[in-house]
């Protein structure tokens, strides 16, 4: 792998600005890992572009210098997908955080890959609509990362995975080319739908820089039930009974040991 020398740092600064190329130890640690702790991060440089064009230029530079890139979103994953272990360039998409366009007819919103999940949820709510993909990390996870991991979350049983809500996306390939996949179309049967190859590919086919996300009507008459059962087999029986009669948004379980840990932590 090509070392990241002063000439490369200067070229990166020329693309994104001097303050957006980070090499200090704190930044390398922060941006060089996700919530996985099994691997020691060893990032070479952190780059924070603010536009799709800058992402393309950074990727072209990396390709010309044979530099490896680790795309970085909110870094909330637990599978080391965003860990830079071999002095790679970390391309953080935090600054691609704008909601660009809303289509009330199709109920879609076009946004940058760095938009935080909760930001999209709040925007949908302001339009009287609903973005259902949700998880504990929604306050820090980013849409680009959700797409790249095909994140599911706690409501997958009713609303599906992130894949089911991506109407279109833009991808920067390893050569810096920009692909516009599906263009937000609701109905499109014109050949291969390459969008679905990209979703869940964890950045191996390119870097997701923008997405058109579908929204829905908000759910009504929601209720929450906490039910005690003696064993796992009983949990599955309860799930089967519920699915036969009502629409479930989420179905989770926790053990008695987990409950005791929460109670102790909260001092209840």
XYZ file of C-alpha atoms in Angstrom:
268
model
C 0.000 0.000 0.000
C 1.291 3.460 -0.908
C 2.333 5.498 2.162
C 0.366 8.697 2.660
C 3.109 11.286 2.287
C 3.143 15.071 2.314
C 2.452 15.271 -1.422
C -0.751 13.250 -1.053
C -1.845 15.258 1.986
C -1.296 18.474 0.035
C -3.328 17.130 -2.878
C -6.161 16.154 -0.532
C -6.096 19.593 1.069
C -6.351 21.099 -2.382
C -9.574 19.140 -2.935
C -11.430 19.470 0.377
C -9.570 22.230 2.226
C -6.772 22.140 4.778
C -9.099 21.881 7.772
C -10.831 18.817 6.328
C -7.771 16.570 6.126
C -7.046 15.198 9.595
C -3.989 13.318 10.802
C -4.007 13.959 14.556
C -4.173 10.922 16.830
C -7.601 11.747 18.254
C -9.214 12.037 14.808
C -7.502 8.905 13.506
C -8.923 6.957 16.445
C -12.393 8.525 16.281
C -12.917 8.089 12.552
C -10.848 4.942 12.172
C -13.187 2.563 13.978
C -16.820 1.740 14.633
C -18.230 0.298 17.861
C -16.301 -2.903 17.265
C -13.486 -3.220 19.748
C -11.997 -6.489 18.500
C -9.735 -4.728 15.971
C -7.167 -2.010 16.584
C -7.726 0.982 14.278
C -4.777 2.235 12.228
C -6.098 4.892 9.858
C -3.635 6.840 7.719
C -5.659 10.007 7.153
C -9.228 11.246 7.568
C -10.817 13.165 4.682
C -14.133 15.029 5.017
C -15.530 16.091 1.622
C -18.531 18.416 1.452
C -19.839 17.589 -2.029
C -20.224 14.689 -4.422
C -17.664 16.303 -6.719
C -15.114 16.338 -3.915
C -15.781 12.667 -3.208
C -15.128 11.895 -6.876
C -11.872 13.869 -6.871
C -10.659 12.175 -3.682
C -11.442 8.730 -5.105
C -9.653 9.555 -8.369
C -6.596 10.682 -6.414
C -6.666 7.515 -4.313
C -6.965 5.368 -7.444
C -4.021 7.119 -9.098
C -1.867 6.594 -5.995
C -3.156 3.067 -5.268
C -4.510 4.101 -1.881
C -7.153 2.014 -0.132
C -10.287 3.816 1.090
C -12.578 2.978 3.993
C -15.935 4.802 3.617
C -17.209 6.076 6.951
C -20.706 7.045 8.068
C -21.901 7.223 11.663
C -19.628 4.312 12.620
C -22.325 2.706 14.757
C -21.849 -0.809 13.377
C -20.694 -3.822 15.358
C -19.086 -5.853 12.576
C -15.882 -3.845 11.906
C -17.133 -2.685 8.512
C -15.839 0.843 9.149
C -12.540 -0.038 10.823
C -9.345 1.109 9.092
C -6.650 -1.377 10.117
C -3.908 -0.876 7.517
C -3.245 2.869 7.218
C -6.135 3.359 4.807
C -7.667 6.688 3.909
C -10.951 7.101 5.781
C -13.461 9.008 3.661
C -16.008 10.346 6.158
C -19.334 11.477 4.710
C -20.488 13.551 7.698
C -20.622 16.774 5.668
C -22.916 15.358 2.970
C -25.729 15.975 5.416
C -28.296 17.996 3.501
C -31.856 17.053 2.669
C -32.006 18.175 -0.936
C -35.528 17.642 -2.183
C -38.975 16.377 -1.149
C -41.545 14.956 -3.557
C -44.975 14.972 -1.864
C -46.611 13.089 -4.741
C -44.255 10.103 -4.676
C -43.607 10.589 -0.939
C -39.848 10.479 -1.425
C -37.015 12.591 -0.086
C -33.573 13.008 -1.655
C -30.765 13.403 0.844
C -27.019 13.189 1.267
C -25.393 10.034 2.578
C -24.357 11.865 5.750
C -27.911 12.666 6.833
C -28.481 11.132 10.263
C -31.334 8.616 10.478
C -33.139 10.611 13.155
C -32.836 13.743 11.006
C -34.706 11.981 8.202
C -37.309 10.681 10.651
C -37.911 14.188 11.985
C -38.120 15.634 8.481
C -40.686 12.997 7.508
C -42.699 13.775 10.636
C -42.730 17.488 9.734
C -44.316 16.526 6.396
C -46.954 14.412 8.140
C -45.189 11.246 6.979
C -43.103 8.467 8.485
C -39.691 6.883 7.902
C -39.975 3.529 9.671
C -36.438 2.125 9.729
C -35.339 2.670 13.313
C -32.721 1.460 15.770
C -31.054 2.479 19.006
C -28.358 4.320 17.046
C -30.782 6.409 14.965
C -29.421 9.574 16.585
C -25.952 9.012 15.120
C -26.182 6.434 12.316
C -26.219 7.851 8.790
C -28.352 7.015 5.767
C -25.342 6.059 3.643
C -24.204 3.582 6.276
C -27.730 2.229 6.669
C -27.837 1.560 2.933
C -24.345 0.077 2.805
C -25.205 -2.392 5.578
C -28.880 -2.845 4.626
C -29.742 -2.060 8.232
C -32.961 -3.526 9.613
C -33.639 -2.214 13.082
C -36.432 -2.879 15.536
C -39.409 -2.522 13.164
C -38.233 -4.876 10.447
C -40.985 -7.376 11.207
C -43.530 -4.971 9.717
C -41.612 -2.441 7.658
C -38.723 -4.458 6.251
C -35.063 -3.551 5.801
C -33.479 -0.330 4.576
C -33.459 -1.902 1.093
C -37.250 -1.669 0.989
C -37.142 2.124 1.377
C -34.429 3.069 -1.124
C -36.085 4.468 -4.254
C -32.778 5.477 -5.813
C -29.157 6.201 -5.000
C -25.996 7.784 -6.331
C -22.726 5.890 -6.125
C -19.125 6.937 -6.713
C -17.207 3.978 -8.136
C -13.568 3.108 -7.521
C -12.571 5.118 -10.597
C -14.467 8.224 -9.485
C -17.390 7.733 -11.869
C -20.823 8.794 -10.582
C -23.680 6.336 -11.112
C -27.322 7.357 -10.668
C -29.253 4.156 -9.971
C -33.042 3.982 -10.467
C -33.330 7.801 -10.217
C -36.075 7.570 -7.597
C -38.541 5.883 -9.928
C -41.458 4.092 -8.290
C -41.946 1.793 -11.290
C -38.937 0.777 -13.345
C -38.629 -2.513 -15.227
C -35.860 -1.398 -17.607
C -33.388 -4.208 -17.066
C -31.066 -4.846 -14.144
C -31.713 -2.919 -10.947
C -28.110 -2.400 -9.839
C -29.291 -0.432 -6.831
C -29.885 -3.715 -5.009
C -26.315 -4.886 -5.613
C -25.039 -1.768 -3.885
C -27.400 -1.983 -0.901
C -25.681 -4.127 1.720
C -22.351 -4.212 -0.152
C -20.554 -2.329 2.669
C -18.758 0.006 0.266
C -17.075 -2.760 -1.741
C -18.711 -1.652 -5.014
C -18.408 2.076 -4.440
C -19.340 4.859 -2.062
C -22.997 5.793 -1.597
C -23.131 9.601 -1.685
C -26.847 10.339 -2.068
C -30.137 8.479 -1.763
C -33.790 8.949 -2.564
C -35.718 7.447 0.326
C -39.389 6.496 0.379
C -41.696 7.625 3.169
C -45.084 6.307 4.269
C -48.117 7.351 6.233
C -47.530 7.305 9.989
C -48.975 4.338 11.888
C -52.112 4.859 13.933
C -53.408 3.484 17.230
C -50.116 2.043 18.401
C -50.028 0.126 21.676
C -47.184 -1.412 23.665
C -47.447 -4.648 25.636
C -44.951 -6.172 28.064
C -45.637 -9.869 28.527
C -43.817 -12.367 30.746
C -43.234 -15.887 29.405
C -41.376 -18.867 30.912
C -39.164 -19.875 27.971
C -38.116 -19.237 24.347
C -40.643 -21.698 22.928
C -43.424 -19.686 24.535
C -42.094 -16.503 22.931
C -42.465 -18.025 19.479
C -45.990 -19.181 20.286
C -46.923 -15.644 21.337
C -45.444 -14.257 18.107
C -47.434 -16.727 16.022
C -50.645 -15.822 17.853
C -50.094 -12.096 17.335
C -49.242 -12.462 13.660
C -52.468 -14.316 13.102
C -54.616 -11.440 14.291
C -52.845 -8.076 14.317
C -50.129 -6.136 12.515
C -47.003 -6.065 14.673
C -44.553 -3.179 14.305
C -41.884 -4.648 16.575
C -41.409 -7.786 18.639
C -38.472 -7.999 21.037
C -37.560 -10.056 24.063
C -35.182 -9.696 26.971
C -34.115 -12.251 29.557
C -34.531 -11.962 33.309
C -30.768 -11.520 33.602
C -30.873 -8.605 31.147
C -33.728 -7.034 33.110
C -31.736 -7.322 36.343
C -28.762 -5.622 34.675
C -30.940 -2.711 33.511
C -32.552 -2.334 36.932
C -29.148 -2.339 38.628
C -27.718 0.166 36.136
C -30.625 2.554 36.608
C -30.660 2.098 40.383
C -34.330 1.112 40.379
